[in-house]
Amino acid sequence: MDSQTSPASQPSPSPQSPHTFQVDLRGLVDLLSHHLYSSPKVYLRELLQNAVDAVTARLVDEPDAPARVRLHAEGGALCVEDTGVGLTEADVHSLLATIGRSSKRAEGLEEARSDFLGQFGIGLLACFVVAERIRVVSRSARTPGAPPVEWTASDDGSYTVRTLPDAERPEPGTTVHLVARAGAAEWLAPERVAALARDFGSLLPYDVRVGDEAVTDLPAPWDRPYPGPAARRVALARHCHDLFGFQPLDTIDLSVPLAGIRGVAYVLPSAVSPAQRAGHRVHLKGMLLTERAEQLLPDWAFFVRCVLDTDSLRPTASRESLYEDETLAGVREALGERIRAWLTGLAAGDPDRLAAFLSVHHLGVKSLARHDREMLRTMLPWLPFETTDGRLSLEEFAQRHPVVHFTRTVEEYRQVAPIASAQGIGVINGGYTYDSELVQALPSVRPGTVVAELDAETVTAHLDAVDPAEELALSGFLAAARARLDPLGCDVVLRAFHPLSVPALHLDDRDARHEQARADAEERADDLWAGILGSLRGSAPRARLVLNHLNPLVRRISALPDPELIGTATESLYGQALLMAQRPLRPADSALLNRAFIGLLEWATHSEDGQA
């Protein structure tokens, strides 16, 4: 037989005993205070939460049991007492001394777990953020013969448990005692405790007091009866001011019974960016969960701030935000529908309030209407735009004009607005953010509407032509004017139009501007790039200076005998037309304006004998 041992005959490894994780409690407390919880103030929420859950657990077995929570703060110490289900000595070892275990998982309570606020069993550790020692005295309501028990824990991970005489705690319930650690006394000050208790617990369903002062304020403001709608609006506006610090433009009721949600949305009175993340106040079964719930509403509902109570949404481990799941997605969609219904209701029955809303939030609504089909359909006809008829909604403008003309830039609008208005052409300024896109979308929500871009060709076509005989008589004048502006890439056209006060109109379009930019770049480039840019030369129509034959100044200029003076005057009209359109001036345009100004001064100061 081979002297080597076969694999099958090798001894099997001996089983190893499992090891238990060791927890550094001080390190865990530091983790909670600096990473899990946003502020030490959550310690009070956790104490309230445990007390309320203990009361809820007792009411499962004893519906007639007292439901009270009392807080007493004095001299840097705090005690929180409840009339809840209490604990036995075995419960203390099992629940309080085992991190991560929750009493809500105790046998017999799983079916009632949805009634509890806490789900993670780490809430009591939050108290170590403000205290070095926690003392809990409790007596069980489920085991009447069990004596009171005292559990004392330190932040070094040690704890002691001892039973007490019946006189120490004659009635079922629990009392938690805290003494502030160094530097944390402010969190246990009576005024701070009272303020935090009101903030966290104002909607709790039980009798909660700090000293003799009631914390709960039920029913919730949105569920209270009021003498009438006006009184309700006033009360909710006051509630909004107390919570968020502003007077709302309007109030929207939020109710999703299937999700156990009740609350209100307050419309902001000033414009905000749609990209700004809104913070909403969410209560979970009456306890304030967070003041900064960002994912509660659709992104398009940026113009409201909400406060609501829910019993269906899940909190994260820190209980300071909402867990993103299918339930939250469904609630978000349902709340969005409530807000959308409010907008639709305003559009159908209260156009004055809708106009007041859009006067503040129109830019944000325009931004979202580009991506949200329903928002586009609901809001587009009502959105305000700058037009030649004043600031109007698209619906009003389309009712006045069979063709909805628009310009793509502010400069184009300023060029044509006074002329088009005088010719009876309605024009919308589409040069502001989102406006041209939305105007072009109007036929999709208002079938039959004709939308057309107003360009230089269209404007020129609407201007009256000059009698051919008169234009022929002015051919010398027009030749001199065209010769002067030809180097600038601009033609000269003679038309008759109103208003008479406008001597000249500078018209171009994007293609003409692009061609002019290419020509300017070609002129400045070296031979190589000039050749490349030259090959890109397009056939776009050039810019044009439209002279108003009805304007007295133009008539006097056209009668001048001196071609040089005609050229200088034409340059002046060109520069004035650019300035009236508020167009940015190129270096060549600035040089022209300076040259024309000096030329006119020289002409005006020149005497007949040639002496200045």
Coordinates of C-alpha atoms in Angstrom, one line a residue, residues 33 57 80 95 112 177 191-192 203 243 336 340 348 381 419 437 480 504 529 543 546 562:
S33 CA -24.8 61.5 15.8
A57 CA -49.0 48.4 22.3
V80 CA -40.2 61.1 29.9
L95 CA -34.9 44.4 24.0
A112 CA -50.4 45.3 14.7
H177 CA -34.3 59.6 32.8
E191 CA -37.7 75.8 26.5
R192 CA -35.9 73.6 24.0
L203 CA -50.3 65.7 15.6
L243 CA -44.6 76.6 9.5
G336 CA -49.5 65.3 -8.4
R340 CA -53.0 69.2 -11.4
A348 CA -62.0 76.3 -15.9
P381 CA -53.4 78.4 -23.5
I419 CA -44.1 98.0 -37.9
E437 CA -40.9 76.2 -28.4
A480 CA -25.8 106.0 -53.7
A504 CA -35.9 103.2 -41.5
W529 CA -8.9 79.7 -43.3
A543 CA -29.8 92.0 -44.4
V546 CA -36.0 99.4 -45.4
D562 CA -24.7 115.3 -53.3

